[in-house]
Every structure is written in C-alpha cells, then in structure tokens.
mmCIF file of C-alpha atoms in Angstrom:
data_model
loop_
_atom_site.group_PDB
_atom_site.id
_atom_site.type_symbol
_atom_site.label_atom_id
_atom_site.label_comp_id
_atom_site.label_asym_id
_atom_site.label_seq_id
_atom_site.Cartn_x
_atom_site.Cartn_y
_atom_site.Cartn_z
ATOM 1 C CA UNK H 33 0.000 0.000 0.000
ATOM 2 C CA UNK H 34 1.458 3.613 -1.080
ATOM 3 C CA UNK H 35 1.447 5.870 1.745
ATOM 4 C CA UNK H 36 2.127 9.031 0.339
ATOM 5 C CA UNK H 37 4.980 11.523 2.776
ATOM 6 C CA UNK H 38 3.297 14.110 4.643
ATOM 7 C CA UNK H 39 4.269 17.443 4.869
ATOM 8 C CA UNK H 40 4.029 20.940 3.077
ATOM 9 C CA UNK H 41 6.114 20.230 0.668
ATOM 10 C CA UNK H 42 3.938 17.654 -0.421
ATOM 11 C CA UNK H 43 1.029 19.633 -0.180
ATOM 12 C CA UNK H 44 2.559 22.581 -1.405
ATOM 13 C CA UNK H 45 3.932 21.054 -5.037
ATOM 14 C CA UNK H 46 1.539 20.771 -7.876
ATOM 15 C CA UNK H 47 -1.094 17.933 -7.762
ATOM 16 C CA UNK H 48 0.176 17.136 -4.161
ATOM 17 C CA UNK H 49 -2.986 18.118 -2.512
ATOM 18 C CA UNK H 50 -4.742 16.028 -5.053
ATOM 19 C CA UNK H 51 -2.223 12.854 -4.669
ATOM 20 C CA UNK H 52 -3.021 13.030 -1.123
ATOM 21 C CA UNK H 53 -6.773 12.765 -1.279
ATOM 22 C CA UNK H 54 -6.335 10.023 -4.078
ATOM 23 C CA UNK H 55 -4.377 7.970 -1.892
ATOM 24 C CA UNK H 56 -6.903 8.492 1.189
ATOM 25 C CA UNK H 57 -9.718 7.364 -1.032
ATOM 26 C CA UNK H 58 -8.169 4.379 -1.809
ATOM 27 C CA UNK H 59 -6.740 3.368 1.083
ATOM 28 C CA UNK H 60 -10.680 3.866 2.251
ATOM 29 C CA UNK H 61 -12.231 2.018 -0.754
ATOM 30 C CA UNK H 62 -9.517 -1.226 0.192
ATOM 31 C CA UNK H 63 -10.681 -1.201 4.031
ATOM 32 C CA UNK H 64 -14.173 -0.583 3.378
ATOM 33 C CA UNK H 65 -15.449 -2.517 0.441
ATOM 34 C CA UNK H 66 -14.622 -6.154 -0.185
ATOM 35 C CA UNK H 67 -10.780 -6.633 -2.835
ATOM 36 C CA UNK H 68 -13.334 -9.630 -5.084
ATOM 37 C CA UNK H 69 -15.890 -8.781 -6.960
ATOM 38 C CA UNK H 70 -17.293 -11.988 -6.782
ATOM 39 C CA UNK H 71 -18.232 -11.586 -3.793
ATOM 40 C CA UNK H 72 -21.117 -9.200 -4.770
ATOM 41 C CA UNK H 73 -22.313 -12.201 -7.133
ATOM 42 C CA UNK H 74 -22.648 -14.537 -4.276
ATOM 43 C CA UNK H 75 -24.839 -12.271 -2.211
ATOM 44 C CA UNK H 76 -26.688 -10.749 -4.970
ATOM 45 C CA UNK H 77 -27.886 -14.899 -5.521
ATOM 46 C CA UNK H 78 -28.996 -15.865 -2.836
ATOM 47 C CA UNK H 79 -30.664 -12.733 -1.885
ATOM 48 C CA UNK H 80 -32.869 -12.520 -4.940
ATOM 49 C CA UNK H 81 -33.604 -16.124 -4.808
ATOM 50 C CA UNK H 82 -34.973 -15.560 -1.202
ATOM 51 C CA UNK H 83 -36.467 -12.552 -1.855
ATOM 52 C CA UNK H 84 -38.181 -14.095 -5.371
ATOM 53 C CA UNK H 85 -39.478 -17.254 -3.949
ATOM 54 C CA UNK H 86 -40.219 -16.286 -0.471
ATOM 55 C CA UNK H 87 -41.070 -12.464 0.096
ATOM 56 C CA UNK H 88 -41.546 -10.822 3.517
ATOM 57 C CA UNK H 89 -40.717 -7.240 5.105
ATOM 58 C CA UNK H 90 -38.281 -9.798 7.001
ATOM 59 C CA UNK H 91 -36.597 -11.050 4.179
ATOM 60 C CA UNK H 92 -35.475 -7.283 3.220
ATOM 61 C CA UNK H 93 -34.163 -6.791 6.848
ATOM 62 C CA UNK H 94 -32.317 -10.077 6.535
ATOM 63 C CA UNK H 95 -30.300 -9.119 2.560
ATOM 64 C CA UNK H 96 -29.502 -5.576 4.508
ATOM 65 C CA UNK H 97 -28.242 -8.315 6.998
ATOM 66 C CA UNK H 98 -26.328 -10.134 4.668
ATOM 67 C CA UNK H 99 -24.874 -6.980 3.035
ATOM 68 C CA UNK H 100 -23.804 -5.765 6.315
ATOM 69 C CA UNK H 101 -21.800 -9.420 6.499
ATOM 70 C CA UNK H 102 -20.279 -8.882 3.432
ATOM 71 C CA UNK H 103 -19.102 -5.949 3.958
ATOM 72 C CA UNK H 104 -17.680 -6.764 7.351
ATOM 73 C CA UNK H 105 -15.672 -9.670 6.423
ATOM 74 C CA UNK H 106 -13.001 -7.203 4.396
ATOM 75 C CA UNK H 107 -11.976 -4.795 7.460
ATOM 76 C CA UNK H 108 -12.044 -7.910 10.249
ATOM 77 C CA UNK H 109 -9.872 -10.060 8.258
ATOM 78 C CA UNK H 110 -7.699 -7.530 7.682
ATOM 79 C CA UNK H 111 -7.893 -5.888 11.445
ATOM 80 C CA UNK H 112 -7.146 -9.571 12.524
ATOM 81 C CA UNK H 113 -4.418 -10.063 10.235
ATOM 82 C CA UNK H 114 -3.106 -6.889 11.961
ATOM 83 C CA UNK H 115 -3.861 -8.187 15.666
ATOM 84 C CA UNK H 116 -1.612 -11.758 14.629
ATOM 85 C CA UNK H 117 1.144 -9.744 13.404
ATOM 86 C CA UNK H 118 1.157 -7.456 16.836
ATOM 87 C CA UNK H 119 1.790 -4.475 14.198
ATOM 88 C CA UNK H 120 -0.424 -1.303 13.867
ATOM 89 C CA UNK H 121 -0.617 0.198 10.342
ATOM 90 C CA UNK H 122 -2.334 2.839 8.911
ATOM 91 C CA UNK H 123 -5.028 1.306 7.969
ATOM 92 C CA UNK H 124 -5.633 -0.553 11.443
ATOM 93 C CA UNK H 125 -7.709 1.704 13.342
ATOM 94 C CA UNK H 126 -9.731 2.768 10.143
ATOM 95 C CA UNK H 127 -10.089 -1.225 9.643
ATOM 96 C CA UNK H 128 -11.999 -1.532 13.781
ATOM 97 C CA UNK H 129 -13.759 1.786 12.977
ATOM 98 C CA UNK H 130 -15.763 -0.424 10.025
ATOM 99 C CA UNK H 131 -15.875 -2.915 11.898
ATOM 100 C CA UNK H 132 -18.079 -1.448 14.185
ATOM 101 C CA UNK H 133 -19.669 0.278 12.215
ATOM 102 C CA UNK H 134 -20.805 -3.021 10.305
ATOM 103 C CA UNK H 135 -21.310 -4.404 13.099
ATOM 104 C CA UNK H 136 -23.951 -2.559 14.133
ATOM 105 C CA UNK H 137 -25.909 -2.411 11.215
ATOM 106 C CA UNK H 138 -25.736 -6.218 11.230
ATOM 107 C CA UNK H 139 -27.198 -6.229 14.496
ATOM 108 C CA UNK H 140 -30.137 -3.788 13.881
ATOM 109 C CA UNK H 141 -30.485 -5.738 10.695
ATOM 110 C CA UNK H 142 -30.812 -8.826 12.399
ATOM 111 C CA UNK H 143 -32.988 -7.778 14.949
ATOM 112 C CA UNK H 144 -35.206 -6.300 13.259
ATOM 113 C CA UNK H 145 -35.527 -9.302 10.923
ATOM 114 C CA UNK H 146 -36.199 -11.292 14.043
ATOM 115 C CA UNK H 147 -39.529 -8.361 15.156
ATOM 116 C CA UNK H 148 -40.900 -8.733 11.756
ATOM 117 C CA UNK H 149 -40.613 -12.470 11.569
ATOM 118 C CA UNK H 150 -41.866 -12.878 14.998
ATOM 119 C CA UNK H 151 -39.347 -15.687 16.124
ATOM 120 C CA UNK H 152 -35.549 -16.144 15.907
ATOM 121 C CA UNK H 153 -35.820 -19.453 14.002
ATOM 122 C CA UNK H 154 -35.184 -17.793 10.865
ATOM 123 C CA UNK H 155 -31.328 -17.471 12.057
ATOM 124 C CA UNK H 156 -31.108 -21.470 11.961
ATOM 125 C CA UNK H 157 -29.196 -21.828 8.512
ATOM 126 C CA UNK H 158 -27.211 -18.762 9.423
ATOM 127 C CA UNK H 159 -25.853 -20.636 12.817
ATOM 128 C CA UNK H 160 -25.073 -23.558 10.614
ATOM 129 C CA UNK H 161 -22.857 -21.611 8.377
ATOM 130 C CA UNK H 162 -21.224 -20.057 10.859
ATOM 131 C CA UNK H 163 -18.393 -22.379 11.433
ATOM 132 C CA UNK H 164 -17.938 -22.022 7.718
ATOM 133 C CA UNK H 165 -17.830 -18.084 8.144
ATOM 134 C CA UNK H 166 -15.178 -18.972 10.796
ATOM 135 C CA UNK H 167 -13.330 -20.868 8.516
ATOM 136 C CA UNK H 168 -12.939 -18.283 5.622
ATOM 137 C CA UNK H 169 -12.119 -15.482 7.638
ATOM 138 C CA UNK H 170 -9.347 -17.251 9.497
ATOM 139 C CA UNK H 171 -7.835 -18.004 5.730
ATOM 140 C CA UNK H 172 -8.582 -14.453 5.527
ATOM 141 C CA UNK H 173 -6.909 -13.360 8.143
ATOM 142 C CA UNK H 174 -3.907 -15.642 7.712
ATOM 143 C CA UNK H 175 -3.694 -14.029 4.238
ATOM 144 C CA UNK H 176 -4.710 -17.308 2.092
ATOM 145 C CA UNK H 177 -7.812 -15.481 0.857
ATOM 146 C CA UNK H 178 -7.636 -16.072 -2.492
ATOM 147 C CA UNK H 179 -7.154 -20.013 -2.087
ATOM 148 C CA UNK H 180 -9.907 -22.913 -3.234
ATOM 149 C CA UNK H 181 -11.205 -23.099 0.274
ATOM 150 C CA UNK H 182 -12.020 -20.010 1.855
ATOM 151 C CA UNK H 183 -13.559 -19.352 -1.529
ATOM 152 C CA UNK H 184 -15.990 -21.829 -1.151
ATOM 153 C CA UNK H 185 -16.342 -20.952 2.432
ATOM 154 C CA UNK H 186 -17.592 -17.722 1.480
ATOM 155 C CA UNK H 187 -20.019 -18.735 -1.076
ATOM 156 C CA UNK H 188 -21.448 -21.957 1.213
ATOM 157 C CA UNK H 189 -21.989 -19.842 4.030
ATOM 158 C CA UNK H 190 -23.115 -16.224 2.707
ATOM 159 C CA UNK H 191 -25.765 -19.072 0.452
ATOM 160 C CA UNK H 192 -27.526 -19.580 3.817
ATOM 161 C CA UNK H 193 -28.756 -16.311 3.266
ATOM 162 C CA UNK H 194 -31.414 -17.796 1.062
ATOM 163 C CA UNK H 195 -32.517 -20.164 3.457
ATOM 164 C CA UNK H 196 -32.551 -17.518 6.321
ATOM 165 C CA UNK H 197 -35.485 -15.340 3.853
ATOM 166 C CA UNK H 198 -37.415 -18.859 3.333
ATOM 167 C CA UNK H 199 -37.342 -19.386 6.860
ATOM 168 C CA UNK H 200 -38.982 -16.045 7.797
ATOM 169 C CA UNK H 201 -41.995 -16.427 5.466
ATOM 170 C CA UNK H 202 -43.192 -19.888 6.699
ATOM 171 C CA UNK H 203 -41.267 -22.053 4.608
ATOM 172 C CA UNK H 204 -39.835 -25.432 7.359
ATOM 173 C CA UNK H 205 -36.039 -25.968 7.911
ATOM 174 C CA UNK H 206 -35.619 -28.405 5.529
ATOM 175 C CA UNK H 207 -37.281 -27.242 3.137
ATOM 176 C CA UNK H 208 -35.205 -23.888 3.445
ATOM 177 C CA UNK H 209 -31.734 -25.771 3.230
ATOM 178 C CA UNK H 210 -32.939 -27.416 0.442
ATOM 179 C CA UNK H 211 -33.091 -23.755 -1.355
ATOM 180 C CA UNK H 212 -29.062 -23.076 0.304
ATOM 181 C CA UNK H 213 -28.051 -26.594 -1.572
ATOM 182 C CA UNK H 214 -29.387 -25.448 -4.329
ATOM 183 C CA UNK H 215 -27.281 -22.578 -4.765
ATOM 184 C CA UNK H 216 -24.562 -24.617 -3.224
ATOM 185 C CA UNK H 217 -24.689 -27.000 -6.661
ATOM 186 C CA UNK H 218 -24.254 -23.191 -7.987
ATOM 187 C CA UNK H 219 -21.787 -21.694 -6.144
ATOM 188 C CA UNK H 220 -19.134 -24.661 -5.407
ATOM 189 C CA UNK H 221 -18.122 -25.545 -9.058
ATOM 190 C CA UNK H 222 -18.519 -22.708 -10.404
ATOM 191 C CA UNK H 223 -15.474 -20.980 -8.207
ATOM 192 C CA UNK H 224 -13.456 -24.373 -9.632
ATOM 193 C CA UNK H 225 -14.355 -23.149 -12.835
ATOM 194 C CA UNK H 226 -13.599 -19.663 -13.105
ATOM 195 C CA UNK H 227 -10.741 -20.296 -11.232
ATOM 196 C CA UNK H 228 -9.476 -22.699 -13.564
ATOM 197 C CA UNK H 229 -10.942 -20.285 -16.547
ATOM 198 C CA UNK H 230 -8.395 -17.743 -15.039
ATOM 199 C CA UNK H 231 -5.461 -19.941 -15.247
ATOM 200 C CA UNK H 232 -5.715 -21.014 -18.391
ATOM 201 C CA UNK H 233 -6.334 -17.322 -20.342
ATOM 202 C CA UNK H 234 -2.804 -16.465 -17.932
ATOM 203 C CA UNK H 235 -1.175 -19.437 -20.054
ATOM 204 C CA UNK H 236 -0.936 -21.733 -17.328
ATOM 205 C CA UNK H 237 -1.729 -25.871 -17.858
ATOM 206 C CA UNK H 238 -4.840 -26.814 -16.265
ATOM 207 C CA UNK H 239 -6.377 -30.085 -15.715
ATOM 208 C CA UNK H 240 -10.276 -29.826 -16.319
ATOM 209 C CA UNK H 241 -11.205 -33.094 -15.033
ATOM 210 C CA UNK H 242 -11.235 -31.246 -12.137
ATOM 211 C CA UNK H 243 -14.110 -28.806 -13.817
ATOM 212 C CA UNK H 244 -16.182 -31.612 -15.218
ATOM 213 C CA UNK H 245 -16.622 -33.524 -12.372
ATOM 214 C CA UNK H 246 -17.653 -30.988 -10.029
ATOM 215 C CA UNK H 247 -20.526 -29.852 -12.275
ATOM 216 C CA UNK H 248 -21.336 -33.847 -12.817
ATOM 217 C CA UNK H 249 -21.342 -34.035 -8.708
ATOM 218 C CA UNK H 250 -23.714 -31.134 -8.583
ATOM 219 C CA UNK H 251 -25.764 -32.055 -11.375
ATOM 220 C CA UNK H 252 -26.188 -35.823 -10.144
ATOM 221 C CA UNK H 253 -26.977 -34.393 -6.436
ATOM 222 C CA UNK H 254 -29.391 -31.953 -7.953
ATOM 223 C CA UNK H 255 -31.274 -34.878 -9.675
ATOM 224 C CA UNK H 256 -31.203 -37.063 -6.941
ATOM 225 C CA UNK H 257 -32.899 -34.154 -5.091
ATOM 226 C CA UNK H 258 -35.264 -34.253 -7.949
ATOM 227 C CA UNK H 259 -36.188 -37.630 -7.914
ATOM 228 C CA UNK H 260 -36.608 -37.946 -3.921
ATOM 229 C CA UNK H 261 -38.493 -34.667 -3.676
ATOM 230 C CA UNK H 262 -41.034 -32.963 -5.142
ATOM 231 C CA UNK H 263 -38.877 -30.581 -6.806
ATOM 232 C CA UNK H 264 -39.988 -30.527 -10.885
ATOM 233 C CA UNK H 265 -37.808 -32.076 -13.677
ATOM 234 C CA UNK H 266 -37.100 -28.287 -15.063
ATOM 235 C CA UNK H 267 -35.028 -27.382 -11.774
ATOM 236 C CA UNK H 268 -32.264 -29.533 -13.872
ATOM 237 C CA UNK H 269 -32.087 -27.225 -16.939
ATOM 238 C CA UNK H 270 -29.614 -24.570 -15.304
ATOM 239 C CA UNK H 271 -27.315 -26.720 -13.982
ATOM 240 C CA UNK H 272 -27.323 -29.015 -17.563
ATOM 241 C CA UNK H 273 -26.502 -25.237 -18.761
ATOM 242 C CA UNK H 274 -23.508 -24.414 -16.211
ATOM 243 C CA UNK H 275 -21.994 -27.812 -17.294
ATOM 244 C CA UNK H 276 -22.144 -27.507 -20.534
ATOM 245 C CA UNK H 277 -20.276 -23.768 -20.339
ATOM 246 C CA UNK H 278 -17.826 -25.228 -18.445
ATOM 247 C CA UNK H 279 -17.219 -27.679 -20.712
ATOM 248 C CA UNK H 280 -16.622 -25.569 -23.123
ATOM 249 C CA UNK H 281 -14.763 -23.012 -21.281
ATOM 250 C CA UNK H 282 -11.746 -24.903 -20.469
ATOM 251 C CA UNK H 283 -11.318 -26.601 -23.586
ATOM 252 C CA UNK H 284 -9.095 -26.209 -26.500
ATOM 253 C CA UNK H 285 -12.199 -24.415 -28.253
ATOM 254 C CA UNK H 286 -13.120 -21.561 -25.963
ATOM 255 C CA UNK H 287 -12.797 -18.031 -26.565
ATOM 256 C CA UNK H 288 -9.662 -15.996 -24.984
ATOM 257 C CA UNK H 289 -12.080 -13.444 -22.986
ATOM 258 C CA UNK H 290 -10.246 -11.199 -20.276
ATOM 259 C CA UNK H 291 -10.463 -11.475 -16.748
ATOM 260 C CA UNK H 292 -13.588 -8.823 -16.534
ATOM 261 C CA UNK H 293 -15.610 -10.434 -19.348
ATOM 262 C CA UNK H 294 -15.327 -13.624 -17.689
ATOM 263 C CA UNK H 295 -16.674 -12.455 -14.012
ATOM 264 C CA UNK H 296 -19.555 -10.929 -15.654
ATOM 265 C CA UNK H 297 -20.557 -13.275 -17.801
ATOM 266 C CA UNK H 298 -20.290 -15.814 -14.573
ATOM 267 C CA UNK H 299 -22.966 -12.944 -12.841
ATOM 268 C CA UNK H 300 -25.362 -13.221 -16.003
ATOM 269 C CA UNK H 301 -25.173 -17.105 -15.533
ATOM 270 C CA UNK H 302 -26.061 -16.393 -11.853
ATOM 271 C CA UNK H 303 -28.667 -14.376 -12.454
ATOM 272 C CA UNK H 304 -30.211 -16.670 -15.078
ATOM 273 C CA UNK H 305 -29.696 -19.315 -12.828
ATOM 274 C CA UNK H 306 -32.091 -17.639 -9.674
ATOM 275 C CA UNK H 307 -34.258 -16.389 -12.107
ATOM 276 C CA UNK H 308 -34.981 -20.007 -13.431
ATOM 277 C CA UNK H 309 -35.522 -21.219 -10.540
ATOM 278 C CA UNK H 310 -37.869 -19.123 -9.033
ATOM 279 C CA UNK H 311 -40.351 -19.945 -11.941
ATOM 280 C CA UNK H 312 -39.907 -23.260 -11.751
ATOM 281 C CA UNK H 313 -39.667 -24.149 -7.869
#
C-alpha cells in the first residue's frame, strides 16, 4: 500500500494536494469494500432467490443483513491479520472503525428481521454456516484469501442467506436448506471453474477433469434431489446449462475473454440461474 509523505512540501507542489486525497480514497475504498468482486455475485444470488421465492418485510431486513456481512468480512480479516502480526498500520484503526460500524448495522439488521418475523428461528441456517464463516475469515486473516477453500467458504456460508429469507416467510427448515443446496450446486463448481478459466487465459496448464466432475457431482446431487423430492424435472435445466459452459470453457475451443468479461458473464449465468428457478420451484 502507497502511503504518500506528509508534509508541506507535499502539499505545497503541484497535484500534491490532489495525490493526497487520491491515496486516502483508496486506502478507504480497500478497508471498506470487499478486494473480489465476486463476492457481490454470491450475495446478490442468494438474496434474490430468497427474496423471489419467499417475500416478507423480514426477508429485506435479513439481505440488509447479509450486506452488512459482506461488507464486514473485508476490514475484520484484515484488522485480525493486523492483531496476529502485533503491528499497527495505517489502515488498522480505520479497519476496527468499520468494523463497528458493520457491526452494528448487522445487528439492527438482524434484529429487526427477528420483530418482523416474529421468532428467531429464521437465524437457523445462518448458525449452521457459521463455522464455515469462521473458517474463511481465518484463511482471511492468515492471508490465504484467495485459495480454493475459503472461496468456497464464502459462497457456502453467505448461500444460507437464502434459506434464512425462506425461513422467515413460513417455509420449514428443511425445506429452506434445500433452497441453500441449491445454490450450493451453484456456487461450489462454479469458483473451480472460473478459477481454472483464469489460469488457463494467464497461459498456465490446467487439468479440467477437475471442472467436469464438479458440475457432474452437482448435477447428479441436484437430480437425486429431484427424484426424492417434489422438486420438478425443469429445476435440472440450469445446472445441464452451467456444465455444458464449463465444458466448453476450459477446452481447447473456448474463446480468450479477459479477466472482466469472464466475471460478468459468470454474474449473467447467476442471475439466469435464480431467475430459473424461481419460476420453476
């Protein structure tokens, strides 16, 4: 991080002033917003699906909730990494100052999803992904965010989101994980794949048996869901779809696409993909 030298000399020489308040804003923007932008994508799924297939007043206190989480994971893990290292930067204290400040509104958020829904059962699938919380921000913290695991981490646990809506308009438990392991069968190859994506447009050898039989796995769980539940036939489609691109996209016949290209086609797919399913489920 470029700290730039204080003083009036600084100040005082042309463009200093405005190098200064460059480098405070993003100092700021890397403390207070999260460094992926897939991390936007993963919250913006499971919130719509919720919110699609299982509106309430609740459900809206519960995605400010989840955004609040979100946002909160970037200044901990860093704060954290700051606390192991027994060193105080710059950016320390701003990092606690979002913290609580995140904090809080994840609080309000919460408890005012628990008024409206008129019992605190609706936090059940968030407890249960809380050990998986735990376990991305300590990768987080032990600066191995950008690593397989705390990747799907992330995505498992901010997915219980979904189930937390479903649970504060009536829908049971189960029924509400089954709605998480949905996106789950989203979510869990699709990091393999866009991470494998990555390394291959960077020139690097992949191996994409890797790719294919993730989105076999969470195709043949999805139908197995199918056929046990009542869950129609057409829930299948999307992930048929998400194979079939990632099929494609790590074979000798894709497309060179940058790095930006490729995340938001992925948030198209995702979109698609909640979409879908609302009409269907």
């Amino acid at each position: 991080m470029d700290v730039p030298r204080s003083g009036t000399d600084d100040l005082a020489s042309p463009g200093g002033a405005a190098r200064l308040t460059t480098a405070r804003r993003v100092r700021l923007r890397t403390v207070a917003l999260p460094v992926e932008h897939g991390a936007w994508g993963f919250l913006l799924e499971p919130a719509l699906l919720g919110l699609l297939v299982a509106w309430s007043s609740a459900g809206v206190a519960l995605v400010i909730a989840g955004l609040a989480a979100i946002l909160l994971q970037t200044p901990l893990s860093q704060a954290l990494s700051d606390v192991r290292r027994r060193r105080v930067y710059p950016r320390t204290g701003l990092a606690w100052r979002f913290v609580a400040l995140y904090g809080i509104i994840l609080v309000v958020a919460v408890a005012v999803a628990i008024a409206l829904a008129g019992t605190p059962t609706i936090l059940v699938p968030a407890l249960i992904a809380a050990p998986l919380a735990l376990g991305q921000l300590w990768f987080d913290a032990h600066g191995r965010a950008r690593e397989f695991a705390p990747e799907v981490l992330g995505a498992l646990a901010i997915g219980s989101l979904a189930a937390c809506i479903a649970v504060a308009a009536g829908w049971g438990i189960v029924a509400a994980l089954g709605l998480w392991a949905l996106l789950a069968a989203r979510s869990v190859p699709t990091i393999a794949y866009v991470r494998a994506r990555l390394r291959l447009e960077r020139g690097h050898a992949v191996d994409p048996r890797c790719v294919w039989a993730m989105h076999l796995l969470a195709l043949a769980l999805v139908a197995v869901a199918v056929a046990f539940t009542d869950l129609a036939w057409l829930v299948l489609v999307p992930y048929v779809a998400l194979a079939g691109r990632a099929a494609l996209g790590v074979s000798r016949q894709r497309v060179s696409v940058p790095a930006k290209v490729i995340g938001f086609r992925e948030l198209g797919f995702g979109i698609a993909l909640v979409a879908f399913l609302a009409l269907v489920l």
